[in-house]
Coordinates of C-alpha atoms in Angstrom, one line a residue:
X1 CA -30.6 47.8 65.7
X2 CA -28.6 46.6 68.1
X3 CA -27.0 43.4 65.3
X4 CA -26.4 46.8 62.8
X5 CA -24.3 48.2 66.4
X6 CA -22.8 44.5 66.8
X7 CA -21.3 44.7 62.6
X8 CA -20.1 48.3 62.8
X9 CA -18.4 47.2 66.1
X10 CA -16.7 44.3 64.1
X11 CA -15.3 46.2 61.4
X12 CA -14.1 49.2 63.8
X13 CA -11.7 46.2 65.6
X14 CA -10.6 44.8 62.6
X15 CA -9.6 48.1 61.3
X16 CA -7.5 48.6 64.5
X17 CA -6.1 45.2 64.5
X18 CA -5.4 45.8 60.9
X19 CA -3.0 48.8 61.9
X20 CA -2.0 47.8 64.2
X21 CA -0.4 44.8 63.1
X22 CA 1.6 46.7 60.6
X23 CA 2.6 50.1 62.5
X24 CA 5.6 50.4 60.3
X25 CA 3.9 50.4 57.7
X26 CA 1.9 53.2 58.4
X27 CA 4.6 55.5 59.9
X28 CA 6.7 54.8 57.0
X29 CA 3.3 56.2 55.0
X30 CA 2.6 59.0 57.0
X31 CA 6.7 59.9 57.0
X32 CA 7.7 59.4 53.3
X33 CA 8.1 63.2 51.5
X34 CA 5.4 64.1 48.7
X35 CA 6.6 62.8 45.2
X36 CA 7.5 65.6 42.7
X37 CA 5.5 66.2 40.2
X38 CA 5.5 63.3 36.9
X39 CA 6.3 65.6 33.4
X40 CA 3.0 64.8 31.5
X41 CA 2.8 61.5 29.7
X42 CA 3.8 61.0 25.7
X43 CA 0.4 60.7 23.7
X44 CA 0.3 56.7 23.3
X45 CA 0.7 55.5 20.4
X46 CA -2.3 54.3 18.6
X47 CA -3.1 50.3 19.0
X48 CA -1.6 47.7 16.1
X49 CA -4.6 46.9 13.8
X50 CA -5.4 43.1 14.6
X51 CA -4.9 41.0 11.9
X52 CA -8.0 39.5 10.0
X53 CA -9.2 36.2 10.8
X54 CA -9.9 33.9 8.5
X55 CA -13.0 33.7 7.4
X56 CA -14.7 30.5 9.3
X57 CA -15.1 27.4 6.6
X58 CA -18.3 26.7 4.5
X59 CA -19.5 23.2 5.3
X60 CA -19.2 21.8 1.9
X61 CA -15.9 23.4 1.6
X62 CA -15.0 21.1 4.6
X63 CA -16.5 18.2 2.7
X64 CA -14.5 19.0 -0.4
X65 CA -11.2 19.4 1.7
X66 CA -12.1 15.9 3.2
X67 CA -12.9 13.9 0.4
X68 CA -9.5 15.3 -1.3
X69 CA -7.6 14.2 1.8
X70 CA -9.3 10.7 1.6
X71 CA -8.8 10.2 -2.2
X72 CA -4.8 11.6 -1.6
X73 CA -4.7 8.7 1.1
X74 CA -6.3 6.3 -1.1
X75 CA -3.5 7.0 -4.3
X76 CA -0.9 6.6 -1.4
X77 CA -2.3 3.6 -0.4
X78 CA -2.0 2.4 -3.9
X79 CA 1.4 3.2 -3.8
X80 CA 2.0 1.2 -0.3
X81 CA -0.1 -2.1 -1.6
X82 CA 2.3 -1.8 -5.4
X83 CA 5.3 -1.9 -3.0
X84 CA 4.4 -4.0 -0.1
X85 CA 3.1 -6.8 -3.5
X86 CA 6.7 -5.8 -5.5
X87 CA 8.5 -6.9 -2.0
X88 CA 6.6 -10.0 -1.9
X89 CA 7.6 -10.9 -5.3
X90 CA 11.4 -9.6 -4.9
X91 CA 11.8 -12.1 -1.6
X92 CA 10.0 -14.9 -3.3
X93 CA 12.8 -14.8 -6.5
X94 CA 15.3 -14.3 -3.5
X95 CA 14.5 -17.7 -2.0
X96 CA 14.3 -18.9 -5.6
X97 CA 17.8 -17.8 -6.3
X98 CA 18.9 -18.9 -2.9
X99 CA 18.3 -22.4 -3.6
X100 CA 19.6 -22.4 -7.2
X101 CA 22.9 -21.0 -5.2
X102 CA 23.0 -23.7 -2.9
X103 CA 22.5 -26.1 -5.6
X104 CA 24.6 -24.7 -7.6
X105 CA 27.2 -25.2 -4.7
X106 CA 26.5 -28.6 -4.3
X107 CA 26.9 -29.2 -8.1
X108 CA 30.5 -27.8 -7.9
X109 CA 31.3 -29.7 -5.0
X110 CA 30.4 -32.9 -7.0
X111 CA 31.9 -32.3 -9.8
X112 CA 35.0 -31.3 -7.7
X113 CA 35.0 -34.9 -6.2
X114 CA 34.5 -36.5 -9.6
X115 CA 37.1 -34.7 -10.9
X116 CA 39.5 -35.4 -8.2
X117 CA 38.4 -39.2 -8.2
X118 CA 39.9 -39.1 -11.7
X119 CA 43.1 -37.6 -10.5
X120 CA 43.6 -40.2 -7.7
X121 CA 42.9 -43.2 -10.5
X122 CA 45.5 -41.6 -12.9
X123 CA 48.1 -41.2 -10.2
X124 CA 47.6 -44.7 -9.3
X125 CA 48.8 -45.3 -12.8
X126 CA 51.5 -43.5 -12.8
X127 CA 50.5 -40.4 -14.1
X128 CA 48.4 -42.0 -17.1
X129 CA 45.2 -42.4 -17.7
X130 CA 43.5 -45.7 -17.8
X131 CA 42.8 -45.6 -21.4
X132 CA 46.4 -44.3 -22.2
X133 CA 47.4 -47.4 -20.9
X134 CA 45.6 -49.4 -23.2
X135 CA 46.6 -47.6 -25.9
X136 CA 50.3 -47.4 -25.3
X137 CA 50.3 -51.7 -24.9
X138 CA 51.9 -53.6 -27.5
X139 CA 48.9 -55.7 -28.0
X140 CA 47.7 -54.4 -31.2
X141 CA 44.2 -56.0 -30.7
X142 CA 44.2 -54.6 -27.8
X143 CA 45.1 -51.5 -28.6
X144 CA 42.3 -51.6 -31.3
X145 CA 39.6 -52.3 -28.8
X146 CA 40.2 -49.8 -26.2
X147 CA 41.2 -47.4 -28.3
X148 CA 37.1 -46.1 -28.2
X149 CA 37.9 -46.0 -24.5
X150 CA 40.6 -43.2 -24.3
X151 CA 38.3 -40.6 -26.7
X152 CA 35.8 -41.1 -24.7
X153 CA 37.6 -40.9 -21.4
X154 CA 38.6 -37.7 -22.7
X155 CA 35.3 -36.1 -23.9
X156 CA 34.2 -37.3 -20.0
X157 CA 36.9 -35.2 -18.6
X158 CA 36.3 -32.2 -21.0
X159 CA 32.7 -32.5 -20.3
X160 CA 33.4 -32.4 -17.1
X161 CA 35.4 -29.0 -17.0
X162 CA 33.0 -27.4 -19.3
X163 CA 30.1 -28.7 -16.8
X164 CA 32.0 -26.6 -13.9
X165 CA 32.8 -23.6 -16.0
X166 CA 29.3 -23.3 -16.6
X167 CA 27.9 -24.1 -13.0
X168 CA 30.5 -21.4 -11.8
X169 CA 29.5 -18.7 -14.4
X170 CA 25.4 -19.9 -13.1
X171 CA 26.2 -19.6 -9.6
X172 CA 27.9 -15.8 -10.3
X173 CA 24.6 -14.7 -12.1
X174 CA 22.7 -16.1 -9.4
X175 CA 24.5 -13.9 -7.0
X176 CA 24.2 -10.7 -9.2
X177 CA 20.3 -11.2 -9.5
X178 CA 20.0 -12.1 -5.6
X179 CA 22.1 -8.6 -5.0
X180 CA 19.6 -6.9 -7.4
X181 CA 16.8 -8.0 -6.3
X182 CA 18.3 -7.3 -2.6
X183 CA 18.7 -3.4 -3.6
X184 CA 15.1 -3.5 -4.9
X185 CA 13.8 -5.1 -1.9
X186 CA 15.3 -2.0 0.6
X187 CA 14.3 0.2 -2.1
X188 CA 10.2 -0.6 -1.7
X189 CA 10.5 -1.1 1.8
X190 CA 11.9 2.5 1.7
X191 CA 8.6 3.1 -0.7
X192 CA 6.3 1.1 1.8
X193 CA 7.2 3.7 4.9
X194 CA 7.0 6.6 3.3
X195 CA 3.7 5.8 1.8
X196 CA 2.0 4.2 5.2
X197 CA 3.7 7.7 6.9
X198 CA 1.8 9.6 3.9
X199 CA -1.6 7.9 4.2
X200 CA -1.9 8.0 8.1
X201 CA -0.9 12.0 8.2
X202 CA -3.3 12.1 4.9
X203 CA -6.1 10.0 7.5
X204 CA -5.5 11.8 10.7
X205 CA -6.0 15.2 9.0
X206 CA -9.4 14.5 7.6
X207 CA -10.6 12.9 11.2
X208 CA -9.1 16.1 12.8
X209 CA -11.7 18.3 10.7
X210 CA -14.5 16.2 11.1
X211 CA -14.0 15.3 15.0
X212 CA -14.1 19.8 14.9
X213 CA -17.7 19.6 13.7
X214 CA -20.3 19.2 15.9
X215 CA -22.7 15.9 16.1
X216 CA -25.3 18.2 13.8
X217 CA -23.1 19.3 11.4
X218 CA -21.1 15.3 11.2
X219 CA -25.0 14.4 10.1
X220 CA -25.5 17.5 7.6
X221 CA -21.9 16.7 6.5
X222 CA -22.9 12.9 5.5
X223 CA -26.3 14.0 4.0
X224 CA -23.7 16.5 1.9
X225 CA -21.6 13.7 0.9
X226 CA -25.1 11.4 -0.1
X227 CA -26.6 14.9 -2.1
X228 CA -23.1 15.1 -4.3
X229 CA -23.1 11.4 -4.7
X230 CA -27.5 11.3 -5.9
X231 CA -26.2 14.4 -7.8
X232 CA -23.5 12.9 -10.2
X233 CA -25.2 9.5 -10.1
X234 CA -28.1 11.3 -11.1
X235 CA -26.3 13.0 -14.1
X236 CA -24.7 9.9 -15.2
X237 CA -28.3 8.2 -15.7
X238 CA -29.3 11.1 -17.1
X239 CA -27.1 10.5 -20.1
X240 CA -28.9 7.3 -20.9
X241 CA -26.1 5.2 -20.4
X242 CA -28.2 2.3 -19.1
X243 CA -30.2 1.7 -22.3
X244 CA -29.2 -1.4 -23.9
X245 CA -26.6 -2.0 -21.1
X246 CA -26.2 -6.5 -20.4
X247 CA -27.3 -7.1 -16.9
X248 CA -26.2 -10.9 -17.3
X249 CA -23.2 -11.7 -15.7
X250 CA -20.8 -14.6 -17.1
X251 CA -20.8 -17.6 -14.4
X252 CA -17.3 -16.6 -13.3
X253 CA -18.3 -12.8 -13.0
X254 CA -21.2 -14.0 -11.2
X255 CA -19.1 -15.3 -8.7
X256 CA -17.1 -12.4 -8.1
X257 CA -20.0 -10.5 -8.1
X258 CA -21.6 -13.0 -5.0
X259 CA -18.0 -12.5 -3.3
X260 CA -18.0 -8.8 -3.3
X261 CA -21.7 -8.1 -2.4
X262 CA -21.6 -10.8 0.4
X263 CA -18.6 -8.4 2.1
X264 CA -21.2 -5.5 2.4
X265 CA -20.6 -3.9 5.6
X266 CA -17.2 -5.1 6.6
X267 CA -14.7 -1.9 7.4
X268 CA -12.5 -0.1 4.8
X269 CA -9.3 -0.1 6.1
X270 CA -6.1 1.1 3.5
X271 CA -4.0 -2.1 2.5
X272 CA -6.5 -4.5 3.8
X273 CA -7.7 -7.8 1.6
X274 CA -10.3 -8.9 3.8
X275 CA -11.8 -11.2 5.3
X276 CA -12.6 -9.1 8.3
X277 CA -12.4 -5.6 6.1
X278 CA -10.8 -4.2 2.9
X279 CA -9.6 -1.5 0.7
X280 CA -11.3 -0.6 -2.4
X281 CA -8.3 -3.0 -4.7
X282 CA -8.3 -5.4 -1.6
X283 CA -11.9 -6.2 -2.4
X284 CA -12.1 -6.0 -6.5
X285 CA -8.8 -8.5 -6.4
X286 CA -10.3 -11.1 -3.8
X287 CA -13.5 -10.9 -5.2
X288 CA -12.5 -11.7 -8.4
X289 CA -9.6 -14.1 -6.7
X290 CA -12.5 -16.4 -5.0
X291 CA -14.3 -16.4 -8.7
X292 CA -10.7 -18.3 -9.9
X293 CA -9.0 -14.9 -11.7
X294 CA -5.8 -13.9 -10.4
X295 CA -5.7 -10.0 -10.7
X296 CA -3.3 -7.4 -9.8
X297 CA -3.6 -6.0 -6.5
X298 CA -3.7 -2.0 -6.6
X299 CA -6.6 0.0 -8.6
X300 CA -3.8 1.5 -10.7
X301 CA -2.6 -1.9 -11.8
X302 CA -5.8 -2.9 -12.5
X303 CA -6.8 -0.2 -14.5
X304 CA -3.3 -0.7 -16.4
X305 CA -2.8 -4.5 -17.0
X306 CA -6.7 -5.5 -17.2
X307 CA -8.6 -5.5 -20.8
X308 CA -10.6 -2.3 -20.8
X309 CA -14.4 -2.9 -22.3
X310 CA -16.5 0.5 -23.4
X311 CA -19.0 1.6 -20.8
X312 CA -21.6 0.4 -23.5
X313 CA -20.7 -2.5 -22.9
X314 CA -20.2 -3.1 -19.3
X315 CA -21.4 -6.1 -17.6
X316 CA -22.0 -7.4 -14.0
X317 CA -18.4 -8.3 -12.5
X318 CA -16.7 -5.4 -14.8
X319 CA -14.7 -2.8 -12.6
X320 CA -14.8 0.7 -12.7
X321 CA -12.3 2.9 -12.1
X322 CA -12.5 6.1 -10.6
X323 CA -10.3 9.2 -10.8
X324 CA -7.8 10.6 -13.0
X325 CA -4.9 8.9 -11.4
X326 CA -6.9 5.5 -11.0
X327 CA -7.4 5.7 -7.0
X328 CA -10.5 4.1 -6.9
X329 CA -12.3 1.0 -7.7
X330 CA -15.1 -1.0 -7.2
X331 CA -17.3 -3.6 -9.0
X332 CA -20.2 -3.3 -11.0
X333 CA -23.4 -5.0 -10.2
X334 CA -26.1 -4.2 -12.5
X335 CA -28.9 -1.9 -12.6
X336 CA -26.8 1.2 -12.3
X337 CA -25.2 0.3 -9.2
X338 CA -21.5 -1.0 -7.9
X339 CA -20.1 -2.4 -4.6
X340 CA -16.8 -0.9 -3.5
X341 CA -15.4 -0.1 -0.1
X342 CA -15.4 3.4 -0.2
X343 CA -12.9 5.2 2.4
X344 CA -11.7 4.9 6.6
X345 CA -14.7 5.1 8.3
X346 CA -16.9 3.8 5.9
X347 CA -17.9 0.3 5.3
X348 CA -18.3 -1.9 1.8
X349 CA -21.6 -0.8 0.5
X350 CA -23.8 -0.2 -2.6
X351 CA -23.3 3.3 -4.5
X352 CA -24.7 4.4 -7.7
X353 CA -21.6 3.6 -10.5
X354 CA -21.8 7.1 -11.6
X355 CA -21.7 8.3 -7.9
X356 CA -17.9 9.3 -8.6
X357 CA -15.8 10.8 -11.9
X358 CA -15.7 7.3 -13.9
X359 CA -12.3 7.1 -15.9
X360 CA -12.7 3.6 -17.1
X361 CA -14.1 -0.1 -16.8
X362 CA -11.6 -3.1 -17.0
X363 CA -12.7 -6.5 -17.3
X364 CA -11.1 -9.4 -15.6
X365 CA -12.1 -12.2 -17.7

């Protein structure tokens, strides 16, 4: 009773102390004159409908969007690997044609001094050749036997001009090619940042929806991606396409074979040719690199310069190419099943060779 007495006292002072502290306040309150009346209010107007939202994403229609972001990156990573190997080549025949200048250079410098070495002898002789000497004597055997000597002091000095003429026109050509090869140098370095821009937007938009999933629906997401895999791999067997097939490798496909499958497990990474990790060309072309076959270095080039074989007649070491536009690769193995390094964030594995839409095999040998 008496604490109740003790609150109700508490809030009765700071109730005064309230007013009190703001007496103008209050007498400006009490004083002020009552506010006319407000004209009734306008009906409101009714609300804006909201607009609809989009309906929230299956997860396999994530999965689709994902995998066509991955296999864009990987035909733009194609495109990076054709130019980055095109610039290699381009600088190599400029240092070629660098060195045939300066050579060239040298030549004409030579000849130059030759040249003028034959001036300095004929002025010496008073503005006559050696052999014109000879020839103008009144010695007639001696003008009989040096006679050979003026023709062929000639044919030296018309040899020699030719010889300049033609070094000259050389060291033009050279310059030309060097400037062409200059213009398609910028030009695939030009190619090389617009595709790496390309495949890291193309990357970083496929990691964006998969870091938005939660840790159970990343795992039901994989298990997706192994279901569509068993699925077509499943479909491709179905067809019979392993009856008859040759599961002996060549010794030179067994090699490559050894080379790829030994990789299993390293990181894909686009434009990378190992040995710490790989793209799906980076891997088919050292593979087969190690086994003593030089072979292109994108999927597409493979697919377009290599001898194509019927799947019929595919063999260990054979690659096969995936995709309408040739984006993917990897390396067949036997028994059904290929080695390839499949996409960022994956690592060089075992898949089922009908896993994926097979456009062709191409065999390096």
């Amino acid at each position: 009773m008496n604490r109740r007495r003790c609150v109700n006292a508490a809030i009765t002072v700071a109730c005064a102390v309230t007013v009190l502290a703001s007496p103008a306040l209050t007498l400006q309150a009490s004083a002020a004159p009552a506010a006319p009346k407000a004209a009734p209010a306008a009906p409101a107007a009714p609300a804006a409908p909201l607009p609809p939202t989009a309906p929230k994403k299956t997860l396999e229609e994530v999965r689709k969007e994902i995998d066509g972001l991955y296999r864009k990156a990987a035909a733009a990573t194609d495109a990076y690997n054709l130019a980055e190997e095109q610039t290699k080549e381009q600088s190599a025949e400029i240092v070629r044609l660098a060195k045939m200048i300066v050579a060239g250079r040298e030549k004409i410098d030579a000849l130059k001094a030759q040249a003028g070495a034959a001036a300095r002898a004929q002025y010496r002789n008073g503005g006559l050749p050696e052999g014109a000497q000879f020839v103008l004597t009144d010695d007639p055997q001696l003008f009989l036997d040096n006679a050979g000597r003026l023709k062929e002091g000639q044919k030296a000095t018309k040899d020699l001009l030719a010889e300049m003429t033609r070094t000259q026109a050389q060291l033009t050509v050279y310059a030309k090619d060097a400037g062409t090869n200059w213009t398609k140098l910028e030009a695939n370095r030009v190619k090389q940042a617009e595709a790496k821009k390309d495949i890291e937007e193309k990357i970083a938009a496929a990691k964006k929806l998969e870091s938005e999933l939660a840790a159970e629906e990343r795992a039901r997401l994989l298990r997706l991606e192994e279901q569509e895999q068993y699925r077509a791999q499943t479909a491709w067997l179905d067809t019979g396409v392993l009856k008859g097939l040759n599961n002996t490798a060549t010794p030179q496909g067994k090699r490559a074979v050894e080379f790829a499958t030994a990789q299993i497990g390293k990181p894909y990474v686009w434009g990378a040719e190992g040995p710490d990790s790989y793209d799906c060309s980076g891997l088919t072309q050292r593979a087969w690199g190690k086994a003593g076959r030089n072979i292109p270095r994108t999927s597409q080039e493979q697919w377009r310069l290599l001898p194509r074989v019927d799947i019929k007649d595919m063999r260990p070491g054979d690659l096969i190419v995936y995709y309408k536009d040739a984006s993917h690769i990897g390396m067949y193995v036997g028994n059904g099943a290929m080695v390839h390094a499949p996409r960022p964030g994956r690592n060089v594995t075992l898949a089922g060779a009908g896993s994926m839409e097979i456009l062709g095999v191409v065999r390096p040998e």
